[in-house]
Amino acid sequence: MSRMMLRQMKKNQRGTIVAVKQGGELGRRIRDMGLVPGTEITIRGRAPLYDPVALRVMGSVLTLRNNEADFIEVEVQPET
Amino acid sequence: MSAELKIALAGNPNSGKTTLFNALTGSRQHVGNYPGVTVEKKEGVYRLEDKKINIVDLPGTYSLTAYSEEEVVARDFLIFEKPQIIVNIIDAANLQRNLYLTTQFFELGIPVIIALNMIDAARDRGIEIKADRLAEFLGVPVVPIIARTGFGTQKLMEEAARQAARKKEWHPKPISYGEDLDSTLLDLEEKISAGNFLTMYPSRWAAIKYLENDQQIISRGRAENGALSAELEKKVAAVSQHLLETMETYPEAMVADHRYGYIKGILQKGVISHKYDQDRLYTSDRIDKVLTNRFLGPLFMAVVLFGLYTFTFTYSELPVSWLETLFGQISLVVEQVLPDGPLKSLIISGIIDGVGGVLGFVPLIMFMFFGIAILEDSGYLARVAFMLDRIFRVFGLNGSSVMAYILSGGIAGGCAVPGVMATRTLRSPKERMATLLTAPFMNCGAKLPVLALFIGAFFSENKAHYMFFFTILSWLVALVLAKLLRVTVLRGESTPFVLELPPYRFPTLKGLLIHTWEKTWQYIKKAGTVILGISIIIWAMMTYPGLSESEKGKFALQRQEVEAAYPAMVVAGGNMALSEAEATERSRLLDSIDRAEANATLRYSVAGRVGIALERVSFLAGFDWRTNIALIGGVAAKEVILSTLGTAYSLGGDDQEKNGSLAEILASDPGWNPVKALSVLLFISYYAPCFVTVVCITREAGSWKWGAFSMVFNTLFAFVLAVLVYQIGSLLF
């Protein structure tokens, strides 16, 4: 198990959010969409210009910009 | 017994809320605005036996923070209008995330009934939800439905009516937010109750909002009782400090975590079962693998956008020509029935030409909105925003700006009015301002006919190509100017872009039709009111003051001279006094006198004088006074440009040309050439937005200064561009 910021994650990598290190509006918006500690995410892919990133979260797909993904710390599951 | 009930329909975006609303109310809908803001307020009626159920469709939101106008509107509606019950629609395939909003209704304590939507789609994904267990643990009724087929909706409304009739008090559900917060919350709640503070809100709810640092509630609190508010804020600051030190978190984050915790706790009690792995690739993901692919995605997007053009323009041609013929016929009838005079002139030139010119394009607009509705309802538009975000950021905007641009006419047509309103979904005021100020540069539905006509008249070989070119150009202009604004008057940080990509869905025909009709009706209403009035005003400006009697006398004298030189020959049996050549010459001379008089009249009119006065500047861009008149009319509403130009030419042209369409008149007029047409087109595309848009900009931006700014800035920019094109073009060709 290793921790990294969401931005560093690769396509199809899975993990569990451990922290959202951001308050204020951005933090609130991230949490409103279900990105809270304990949530499992999978990287679905990136937009044609590598940004934003699309994630699978609880059955739906969300997109975040890379610089927003920088606030989300994830415990990455080892590749199986 | 007949009873009236008021229920609110609430849910996340993409939960199928609009589909349910349409299924319930059908055509019995009314679209308005919430007072003071431009968030759309949709109301409708559902009849359940003898009961009349009024349904208010709240804006789709993920939360009830003070964070966006939609959320504020939604919660203010709930708190101040107190609907008897909320029908909370939830996407069954997305239960956990959708219930987040539900927990916030629970905090408020308002009675809720859950409409568990799209259970069929969830089942396809291997998700099985036990509605009765969910209802038991949540403590509210849960009715499984499929909004698009209507399954379960009757039962839902029966249950909602039954619950609503009970006249329940609001009972906020005490959700735990962890030890630290719970004790603070109790403390705050006591102080709020004891101080009779913010009594319009449930006290626990107000306390939670203080914890969440909700700016709307806090500022209301400060206004009501500054000292008490300061005391509450101090307590919140203390617990915030504590949380930050011990757990590196914020109270609002803790609150959110515990709401999710509450949901998870319930779902784990055997409410939901997944047959497949959650990461399994669904059909939607497979489609996305292609449609948002690095190479195929943008390619496909270009094809889709171009396809929409072809669809809009090709298929609407026939109905457009029908309407043109219809209005032509009406004119003809009026022409024959009414005696010559101001009334006839008013009806033909003012009313029929004005309104007909606008309504003639209704089919075009319907086709366009139908196409956009398909893109929107299918979920593709969100992918467009996703793929374009990186580009938009370069220009100081975000991917959500694409919606405002597309609505304003980024895809064939649209209208800057809803476009400007759509900027509400943008969070940062700076990006929002930049978008709403540049959205009017797009080719709205009203500019489209102007483009279509000029392109048809001057560049007819490659109509679709030119239309495409003008759209791409509008995007470039809008983006570059947005960037310009963002580095000058609107400098500042960029805002978050957390967006949901809904699964691809087949749009329902009913949804598409309602959507199309709504938008088209908005256009017709505008045409029927504002434009009719303006068309009449412009007609009056072009007719009055009429020529003086002595001037008229001069023309009458000239006619008499011609008639004397070529005496008429009306004897039946062919006692021709004139040869054929002489007869032709006679009518040619009379025509030219008519034309001269009409021209003199128009030049002498108010509009003519303004247009001529402006020629001193506008000649730089190649505009003559007739064009100027049309452009002035266009500030009132872009639809007026064509009708004014039509009026200008039908009044000033001769009889044969009157019968031809405006396009033919322009194409054959020696005063026009492709360079001038291009210059006029560019000017029309980018100069001052119409009055309605200016009013919207003013309202959205909160100051007349921005409305005025957009008029002056856009006109200057457009004029410089038109002058450059005209001057350089004239040198080259």
Short mmCIF file of N, CA and C in Angstrom, two decimals, chain B residues 505-568:
data_model
loop_
_atom_site.label_atom_id
_atom_site.label_comp_id
_atom_site.label_asym_id
_atom_site.label_seq_id
_atom_site.Cartn_x
_atom_site.Cartn_y
_atom_site.Cartn_z
N ARG B 505 -27.56 8.07 -22.22
CA ARG B 505 -28.95 7.60 -22.20
C ARG B 505 -29.60 7.95 -23.50
N PHE B 506 -30.57 7.12 -23.89
CA PHE B 506 -31.37 7.48 -25.05
C PHE B 506 -32.34 8.56 -24.62
N PRO B 507 -32.32 9.70 -25.27
CA PRO B 507 -33.27 10.75 -24.89
C PRO B 507 -34.69 10.27 -25.18
N THR B 508 -35.65 10.71 -24.36
CA THR B 508 -37.03 10.34 -24.66
C THR B 508 -37.61 11.38 -25.61
N LEU B 509 -38.45 10.91 -26.50
CA LEU B 509 -39.04 11.80 -27.49
C LEU B 509 -39.83 12.91 -26.80
N LYS B 510 -40.55 12.51 -25.75
CA LYS B 510 -41.37 13.48 -25.04
C LYS B 510 -40.49 14.60 -24.46
N GLY B 511 -39.39 14.18 -23.83
CA GLY B 511 -38.46 15.15 -23.27
C GLY B 511 -37.92 16.08 -24.33
N LEU B 512 -37.54 15.51 -25.46
CA LEU B 512 -36.98 16.31 -26.54
C LEU B 512 -38.01 17.31 -27.05
N LEU B 513 -39.25 16.83 -27.20
CA LEU B 513 -40.28 17.71 -27.75
C LEU B 513 -40.60 18.85 -26.79
N ILE B 514 -40.70 18.50 -25.49
CA ILE B 514 -41.01 19.55 -24.51
C ILE B 514 -39.90 20.59 -24.50
N HIS B 515 -38.66 20.11 -24.49
CA HIS B 515 -37.50 20.99 -24.48
C HIS B 515 -37.51 21.90 -25.71
N THR B 516 -37.72 21.27 -26.86
CA THR B 516 -37.71 22.03 -28.11
C THR B 516 -38.81 23.07 -28.13
N TRP B 517 -39.99 22.64 -27.71
CA TRP B 517 -41.13 23.53 -27.74
C TRP B 517 -40.94 24.71 -26.80
N GLU B 518 -40.42 24.42 -25.59
CA GLU B 518 -40.19 25.46 -24.60
C GLU B 518 -39.31 26.59 -25.17
N LYS B 519 -38.19 26.15 -25.77
CA LYS B 519 -37.23 27.12 -26.29
C LYS B 519 -37.80 27.86 -27.49
N THR B 520 -38.50 27.12 -28.34
CA THR B 520 -39.07 27.76 -29.52
C THR B 520 -40.14 28.76 -29.11
N TRP B 521 -40.92 28.39 -28.12
CA TRP B 521 -41.97 29.25 -27.65
C TRP B 521 -41.39 30.54 -27.07
N GLN B 522 -40.28 30.41 -26.35
CA GLN B 522 -39.60 31.61 -25.82
C GLN B 522 -39.24 32.54 -26.97
N TYR B 523 -38.74 31.94 -28.04
CA TYR B 523 -38.35 32.73 -29.20
C TYR B 523 -39.58 33.40 -29.83
N ILE B 524 -40.66 32.64 -29.98
CA ILE B 524 -41.87 33.19 -30.60
C ILE B 524 -42.43 34.32 -29.74
N LYS B 525 -42.43 34.10 -28.43
CA LYS B 525 -42.95 35.14 -27.55
C LYS B 525 -42.18 36.43 -27.72
N LYS B 526 -40.85 36.27 -27.82
CA LYS B 526 -40.00 37.44 -27.99
C LYS B 526 -40.35 38.10 -29.32
N ALA B 527 -40.52 37.26 -30.35
CA ALA B 527 -40.84 37.78 -31.67
C ALA B 527 -42.18 38.49 -31.65
N GLY B 528 -43.13 37.88 -30.94
CA GLY B 528 -44.48 38.41 -30.96
C GLY B 528 -44.63 39.71 -30.20
N THR B 529 -43.79 39.93 -29.21
CA THR B 529 -43.96 41.12 -28.38
C THR B 529 -42.92 42.18 -28.72
N VAL B 530 -41.71 41.94 -28.22
CA VAL B 530 -40.66 42.94 -28.39
C VAL B 530 -40.49 43.32 -29.86
N ILE B 531 -40.41 42.28 -30.70
CA ILE B 531 -40.05 42.56 -32.07
C ILE B 531 -41.18 43.20 -32.84
N LEU B 532 -42.40 42.82 -32.53
CA LEU B 532 -43.53 43.47 -33.19
C LEU B 532 -43.51 44.96 -32.86
N GLY B 533 -43.34 45.26 -31.58
CA GLY B 533 -43.30 46.66 -31.16
C GLY B 533 -42.18 47.42 -31.86
N ILE B 534 -41.01 46.80 -31.87
CA ILE B 534 -39.85 47.46 -32.47
C ILE B 534 -40.05 47.62 -33.97
N SER B 535 -40.61 46.59 -34.57
CA SER B 535 -40.85 46.64 -36.00
C SER B 535 -41.76 47.82 -36.35
N ILE B 536 -42.77 48.07 -35.50
CA ILE B 536 -43.68 49.18 -35.75
C ILE B 536 -42.97 50.52 -35.52
N ILE B 537 -42.17 50.56 -34.46
CA ILE B 537 -41.43 51.80 -34.20
C ILE B 537 -40.50 52.11 -35.37
N ILE B 538 -39.82 51.09 -35.83
CA ILE B 538 -38.88 51.30 -36.92
C ILE B 538 -39.63 51.71 -38.19
N TRP B 539 -40.79 51.08 -38.40
CA TRP B 539 -41.59 51.47 -39.56
C TRP B 539 -41.95 52.95 -39.48
N ALA B 540 -42.36 53.37 -38.27
CA ALA B 540 -42.74 54.77 -38.09
C ALA B 540 -41.54 55.68 -38.32
N MET B 541 -40.39 55.23 -37.81
CA MET B 541 -39.18 56.05 -37.99
C MET B 541 -38.84 56.19 -39.47
N MET B 542 -39.19 55.14 -40.23
CA MET B 542 -38.83 55.16 -41.64
C MET B 542 -39.89 55.84 -42.49
N THR B 543 -41.03 56.13 -41.91
CA THR B 543 -42.12 56.71 -42.69
C THR B 543 -42.31 58.19 -42.35
N TYR B 544 -42.07 58.53 -41.11
CA TYR B 544 -42.33 59.91 -40.67
C TYR B 544 -41.03 60.61 -40.34
N PRO B 545 -40.93 61.92 -40.48
CA PRO B 545 -41.96 62.75 -41.10
C PRO B 545 -41.97 62.54 -42.60
N GLY B 546 -43.13 62.57 -43.18
CA GLY B 546 -43.25 62.39 -44.63
C GLY B 546 -42.73 63.61 -45.37
N LEU B 547 -42.63 63.48 -46.68
CA LEU B 547 -42.16 64.61 -47.48
C LEU B 547 -43.17 65.76 -47.40
N SER B 548 -42.68 66.95 -47.55
CA SER B 548 -43.58 68.10 -47.52
C SER B 548 -44.46 68.08 -48.78
N GLU B 549 -45.57 68.82 -48.72
CA GLU B 549 -46.50 68.84 -49.85
C GLU B 549 -45.81 69.32 -51.12
N SER B 550 -44.92 70.31 -50.98
CA SER B 550 -44.28 70.86 -52.18
C SER B 550 -43.35 69.82 -52.81
N GLU B 551 -42.68 69.01 -51.94
CA GLU B 551 -41.82 67.95 -52.47
C GLU B 551 -42.65 66.91 -53.20
N LYS B 552 -43.77 66.52 -52.54
CA LYS B 552 -44.65 65.54 -53.16
C LYS B 552 -45.15 66.07 -54.50
N GLY B 553 -45.49 67.37 -54.49
CA GLY B 553 -45.99 68.02 -55.69
C GLY B 553 -45.01 67.90 -56.84
N LYS B 554 -43.72 68.04 -56.53
CA LYS B 554 -42.69 67.95 -57.57
C LYS B 554 -42.73 66.60 -58.28
N PHE B 555 -42.87 65.54 -57.43
CA PHE B 555 -42.91 64.19 -58.03
C PHE B 555 -44.18 64.01 -58.85
N ALA B 556 -45.31 64.57 -58.34
CA ALA B 556 -46.58 64.45 -59.06
C ALA B 556 -46.47 65.15 -60.42
N LEU B 557 -45.80 66.28 -60.39
CA LEU B 557 -45.59 67.05 -61.62
C LEU B 557 -44.79 66.25 -62.63
N GLN B 558 -43.72 65.62 -62.14
CA GLN B 558 -42.87 64.82 -63.04
C GLN B 558 -43.70 63.71 -63.68
N ARG B 559 -44.57 63.09 -62.85
CA ARG B 559 -45.40 62.02 -63.39
C ARG B 559 -46.32 62.54 -64.49
N GLN B 560 -46.90 63.69 -64.20
CA GLN B 560 -47.80 64.27 -65.21
C GLN B 560 -47.07 64.54 -66.51
N GLU B 561 -45.83 65.00 -66.39
CA GLU B 561 -45.04 65.27 -67.59
C GLU B 561 -44.84 64.00 -68.42
N VAL B 562 -44.49 62.93 -67.72
CA VAL B 562 -44.27 61.67 -68.42
C VAL B 562 -45.57 61.20 -69.08
N GLU B 563 -46.67 61.32 -68.29
CA GLU B 563 -47.95 60.87 -68.83
C GLU B 563 -48.37 61.70 -70.04
N ALA B 564 -48.02 62.96 -70.01
CA ALA B 564 -48.37 63.83 -71.13
C ALA B 564 -47.54 63.47 -72.37
N ALA B 565 -46.25 63.16 -72.12
CA ALA B 565 -45.36 62.81 -73.23
C ALA B 565 -45.76 61.50 -73.88
N TYR B 566 -46.26 60.55 -73.03
CA TYR B 566 -46.69 59.25 -73.58
C TYR B 566 -48.14 59.04 -73.21
N PRO B 567 -49.08 59.63 -73.92
CA PRO B 567 -50.49 59.55 -73.51
C PRO B 567 -50.97 58.10 -73.43
N ALA B 568 -51.71 57.82 -72.36
CA ALA B 568 -52.14 56.43 -72.14
C ALA B 568 -53.14 55.98 -73.19
#
